[in-house]
Amino acid sequence: MMYQREKLVVLKSSASLFPNNVSRVTVNGETYAGVVHKDQLNIVRPGTPEVEPRLVEAKVVTSTQSSLSIMQAAWVKVSSRTLLVLATTKGALFYDWDGSVLLYAHLLPPTPPDAPYAFTRGIAAIYSGFVCVGVHTGEVVVVRVSDEEVKTVDVVKWHARPITTLASHGLVLVTGDDEGHITVAQDDQGLQNVCCIDTYGSPVTCLAAWGGQVVAAYLSGHIRIFNLQCGRIIAEVCGHARSITGLDIAKESGLMLTTSEDSYIRVWQLNPSSSDLPVEHKYGTVEENVALCGGAFTDDVGSGFFTTGYDRRDIICYAM
Amino acid sequence: MNTACLGEADERESCVVLNVLVKIHFHSKGISRNKYKVGSHQDDKATPTMSLRALPLQFLNLGGEMMYIIDQRLRAQNIHPGRAAKVRNDIMAIMLNRRFVEELFKPQELYSSRALRTVFDKLAHASIMRLNAPSMDKLYDLMVMGLKQQMLACPTPADLLLVTLNHLDAMVAYATSPPVLVQVNATLSLFRETYEGMSVGELSEARATLLMFVQDLRIRVSIFLKHHLQTHTGTFSIPIVGPVPQGCEVPGVIRIFEESGEVSGVVRFPVGGQYFPPGPPGSLAPDGQRNTTLGTNMYENQNDDAAQLSNQTPTSDSCSLPSHFPGTDVITESGPMKGRGQDELNLLAQLIGSLSTTKKEFRLNLFPADDDTGWEDRDDDAVSGSHPNTITIDGGQRVGRPELGVIYGELTLGGEQEEGHGGEDKGQDLLDLMDSA
């Protein structure tokens, strides 16, 4: 067995069911996990489960007091700072890493009465000091983060459909939408479009970029690996029987984690330099009757991971 | 009283119940507005919403479950088929009232738990049937857990529509009264118009929204336990054996591509579960096969035993339209009822005339000797107002009330139909009216 189930760490509120609902950050050598419950983010430290979980409540005061949900939470390391970003139905909120201070809010304009939804979703930081957040319009908001300030500087639009997820690696930004289209862009004096990858008929739920490749996971349970520069497909994995809700790559080892509503967790090995076996299945386990909503490795090597599922008030930790 | 009077009174009273529903509808939007007030009750909080298209799905699927459960009990207790049909038709007449349904389908947030519960309380009492409070609680719990089970079990977002259609198809069969059938069909049209072209992404948002609404509810339902849909801890089962959904492939295959785009190799890996290819797709067409059991009558083929809910196929009911029955009777306050429910009842007490026909109404005992939850309903005859949670329904003389017409006039929708969000001010007016009652 590559991994063993190690322990459960209690949250303050249960996990909501949507993709990418488990995030991870390591600060001062300590690893933290984040799980969203409606309009709240649970932050726990798996290494010290006895420490009380922290709860960050997203609040936005606007003229139309409708309710707010968090669509995604993620930590980003940018410009030597670690920020917590909450992409909500009212806009993107930027906090310092533990959620104690709200630094900046990019609010969405008021929604027209017949619009079916409005939200921000998808969070990724690029090396040049920008945090990007996706919008239901298909736009991507670009926020510059410097020592002194956090501020929106640009909005780009490559998609016609709502953004579902963003990923980044170095100066590269990868964006996906709910029709399944993917765009790769690079910051070269502004974000320039590098290539586009057409849909396979199902929404993209999770994205990652690593080793010159884009890894995309879909609502159809497929994982597809593409060349990052030209968008050509390298491998297609029939990985899960339901929507994939979590995708993480341990950047030092190339281990890849996927979680799904089918209740399975799978770990894979990426081999970008191998044309025979670009991806291998290494490990799989089932969390019985749990509709998993995300997962993350505990470190950059992949020596452990944690996950959780709908209605669960804990995170489930595995270790090698 | 002659028949003509009764007929008019029936219609007026249905209108009154409808207006109460609409009032709750707009008031619930007012509650949403105040969600972040410090100290607001969990119950009053509107469910955070990602999708503004989930409300019809919430309402119609819950309504569908309610019809199944009530229908089963009507049969189990051998209620005269004519009266049973009247109950079913009366409830659907209000539930699917055209004006109400049109409001429902406008993009807006879900009802809060409290507003929703109040709406369904009113619906359940829309006819000659009487339910005591514990029965209503149990009914609502079953409805909501049914919705949760169905939403979670949907293998793809598109299945949400098939589930809703299963419920609506069943309502067509229950609608033995021609005007009610017209309403069901109108609802079906509006449903198709709204949802037929909807993208997978949007439907996925709607499902996520509904799952947030039912999040943390963990009531064990005997029929789910019996069918292994739910575990003893209350979580729903996720099968690892079965067909994969439409658009998915059986896991276990890795395809490797060469530069030309051709598959150059296939590698297999162990999957763990036992999956096979998808079955035939479900159809949204009027006479289409839905190809899913989600949203069909769960209570079918159960033993008619006190601890279970049993049911029979709705289509076997072929009773004809009943003759006019009197409408609902006076509701008087009883016991220390708190909260918004009391406002509603005050209003109804003011508006609804009294009724002399204790012999024509009947009490429906939903869950007579339910051992599962230890809840006991031994006192069928004790709907007497002594219990603090019981609403006394007391027959009395029905007399014409001239103020009814005036009040009805003030409560008519009129300009409130413009837009869901614009209803806030009107909602406030209606609230004022209620508070002064």
Short mmCIF file of C-alpha atoms in Angstrom, two decimals, chain A residues 14-18 36-40 57-60 65-71 89 111-119 121 161 178 201 203 219-222 224 232-243 261-264 266 268 275-281 286 289-292 310-313, chain B residues 32-36 42 45-53 107 109 148 152-157 199-202 204-205 207-208 210-218 231 235-240 243-245 247-259 261 264 267 269-273 275 419 421:
data_model
loop_
_atom_site.label_atom_id
_atom_site.label_comp_id
_atom_site.label_asym_id
_atom_site.label_seq_id
_atom_site.Cartn_x
_atom_site.Cartn_y
_atom_site.Cartn_z
CA SER A 14 -19.27 20.60 6.82
CA ALA A 15 -17.82 20.63 3.33
CA SER A 16 -19.97 21.89 0.46
CA LEU A 17 -20.00 19.89 -2.74
CA PHE A 18 -18.26 21.60 -5.64
CA VAL A 36 -15.44 25.80 2.22
CA HIS A 37 -18.87 25.53 3.84
CA LYS A 38 -21.31 27.80 1.95
CA ASP A 39 -20.06 31.27 2.95
CA GLN A 40 -17.36 30.17 5.36
CA GLU A 57 -16.64 34.24 7.04
CA ALA A 58 -16.92 35.99 3.72
CA LYS A 59 -18.93 39.16 4.07
CA VAL A 60 -19.64 41.71 1.42
CA GLN A 65 -28.37 42.23 0.17
CA SER A 66 -28.69 38.85 -1.43
CA SER A 67 -26.81 35.95 0.07
CA LEU A 68 -23.23 35.09 -0.78
CA SER A 69 -21.46 31.79 -1.38
CA ILE A 70 -17.80 31.06 -1.71
CA MET A 71 -17.18 29.33 -5.04
CA THR A 89 -20.69 35.07 -5.87
CA THR A 111 -26.41 41.47 -11.76
CA PRO A 112 -29.21 42.17 -14.22
CA PRO A 113 -32.52 40.70 -12.95
CA ASP A 114 -32.76 37.92 -15.49
CA ALA A 115 -29.19 36.67 -15.26
CA PRO A 116 -29.04 33.01 -14.21
CA TYR A 117 -26.00 33.50 -11.99
CA ALA A 118 -23.05 35.72 -11.16
CA PHE A 119 -19.81 34.66 -9.55
CA ARG A 121 -14.32 31.23 -9.62
CA ARG A 161 -18.58 30.63 -21.05
CA ASP A 178 -17.81 25.12 -18.19
CA GLY A 201 -17.82 17.81 -24.64
CA PRO A 203 -16.89 20.97 -18.49
CA LEU A 219 -16.96 16.40 -15.23
CA SER A 220 -16.97 13.24 -17.36
CA GLY A 221 -14.32 11.65 -15.13
CA HIS A 222 -11.56 11.98 -17.74
CA ARG A 224 -6.28 14.62 -20.22
CA ARG A 232 -1.60 18.75 -28.55
CA ILE A 233 -3.04 15.84 -26.59
CA ILE A 234 -0.51 13.49 -25.01
CA ALA A 235 -2.66 11.12 -23.00
CA GLU A 236 -6.27 10.53 -22.03
CA VAL A 237 -7.20 8.71 -18.86
CA CYS A 238 -10.61 7.24 -18.10
CA GLY A 239 -9.94 7.86 -14.46
CA HIS A 240 -13.23 8.13 -12.62
CA ALA A 241 -16.89 7.20 -12.93
CA ARG A 242 -18.19 10.61 -11.92
CA SER A 243 -17.06 14.22 -11.96
CA GLU A 261 -17.68 12.27 -6.58
CA ASP A 262 -17.40 8.55 -7.33
CA SER A 263 -15.73 8.33 -3.86
CA TYR A 264 -12.34 7.29 -5.22
CA ARG A 266 -6.22 8.05 -7.10
CA TRP A 268 -0.65 8.86 -10.48
CA SER A 275 6.47 9.24 -24.63
CA ASP A 276 5.57 5.63 -23.83
CA LEU A 277 4.16 6.19 -20.40
CA PRO A 278 3.43 9.84 -19.74
CA VAL A 279 1.15 8.89 -16.84
CA GLU A 280 0.92 5.81 -14.63
CA HIS A 281 -1.66 4.77 -12.07
CA VAL A 286 -12.19 4.38 -1.91
CA ASN A 289 -20.04 6.65 0.46
CA VAL A 290 -18.19 9.93 0.37
CA ALA A 291 -18.77 12.31 -2.54
CA LEU A 292 -15.26 13.75 -2.44
CA TYR A 310 -20.00 16.54 0.96
CA ASP A 311 -21.51 16.85 4.41
CA ARG A 312 -18.36 15.72 6.18
CA ARG A 313 -17.20 17.80 9.11
CA SER B 32 -32.89 36.99 2.43
CA ARG B 33 -32.12 40.64 2.52
CA ASN B 34 -31.58 40.54 6.24
CA LYS B 35 -29.51 37.43 6.26
CA TYR B 36 -26.43 39.01 7.79
CA GLN B 42 -30.27 29.80 11.41
CA LYS B 45 -31.00 32.46 6.78
CA ALA B 46 -31.47 32.19 3.08
CA THR B 47 -29.42 29.44 1.55
CA PRO B 48 -26.36 30.93 -0.15
CA THR B 49 -26.99 30.47 -3.81
CA MET B 50 -24.76 29.98 -6.79
CA SER B 51 -27.58 29.48 -9.22
CA LEU B 52 -30.65 31.65 -9.62
CA ARG B 53 -32.36 28.88 -11.54
CA PRO B 107 -34.29 33.93 -11.75
CA GLU B 109 -32.56 32.61 -4.93
CA LYS B 148 -31.33 15.25 -0.93
CA LEU B 152 -26.82 13.55 -4.59
CA ALA B 153 -27.53 10.42 -6.62
CA CYS B 154 -27.81 12.31 -9.94
CA PRO B 155 -24.88 10.89 -11.90
CA THR B 156 -24.73 13.93 -14.18
CA PRO B 157 -26.24 17.40 -13.81
CA SER B 199 -25.91 23.96 -20.32
CA VAL B 200 -24.33 21.26 -18.20
CA GLY B 201 -22.41 23.98 -16.38
CA GLU B 202 -25.58 25.83 -15.35
CA SER B 204 -24.21 21.76 -12.27
CA GLU B 205 -24.54 25.09 -10.44
CA ARG B 207 -27.36 21.00 -8.30
CA ALA B 208 -24.63 22.48 -6.11
CA LEU B 210 -29.71 22.48 -4.01
CA LEU B 211 -27.11 20.37 -2.24
CA MET B 212 -26.18 23.39 -0.13
CA PHE B 213 -29.84 23.78 0.79
CA VAL B 214 -30.00 20.23 2.13
CA GLN B 215 -26.49 20.18 3.54
CA ASP B 216 -26.12 18.79 7.05
CA LEU B 217 -29.58 17.21 7.09
CA ARG B 218 -29.12 13.69 8.25
CA THR B 231 -26.45 3.96 5.90
CA THR B 235 -25.14 9.25 4.96
CA PHE B 236 -26.33 8.31 1.51
CA SER B 237 -24.76 5.41 -0.34
CA ILE B 238 -22.57 5.94 -3.33
CA PRO B 239 -22.47 2.76 -5.40
CA ILE B 240 -19.18 1.58 -6.86
CA PRO B 243 -23.21 1.87 -15.22
CA VAL B 244 -21.23 5.04 -15.70
CA PRO B 245 -23.32 8.07 -16.64
CA GLY B 247 -20.75 11.03 -21.49
CA CYS B 248 -18.46 9.06 -19.19
CA GLU B 249 -16.33 6.04 -19.97
CA VAL B 250 -15.66 3.02 -17.80
CA PRO B 251 -12.53 3.83 -15.74
CA GLY B 252 -9.39 1.77 -16.14
CA VAL B 253 -7.95 2.85 -19.48
CA ILE B 254 -5.08 5.18 -20.37
CA ARG B 255 -4.72 6.10 -24.04
CA ILE B 256 -1.41 7.43 -25.25
CA PHE B 257 -1.32 9.64 -28.33
CA GLU B 258 1.42 10.25 -30.82
CA GLU B 259 2.11 13.51 -32.61
CA GLY B 261 -3.16 12.50 -32.84
CA SER B 264 -0.28 4.75 -30.08
CA VAL B 267 -2.54 0.87 -20.78
CA PHE B 269 -5.00 0.00 -14.53
CA PRO B 270 -6.96 -1.56 -11.67
CA VAL B 271 -10.10 0.34 -10.84
CA GLY B 272 -11.52 -1.17 -7.69
CA GLY B 273 -15.19 -0.74 -8.48
CA TYR B 275 -18.40 -0.27 -13.74
CA GLU B 419 -39.87 40.95 -11.24
CA HIS B 421 -36.34 41.27 -6.99
#
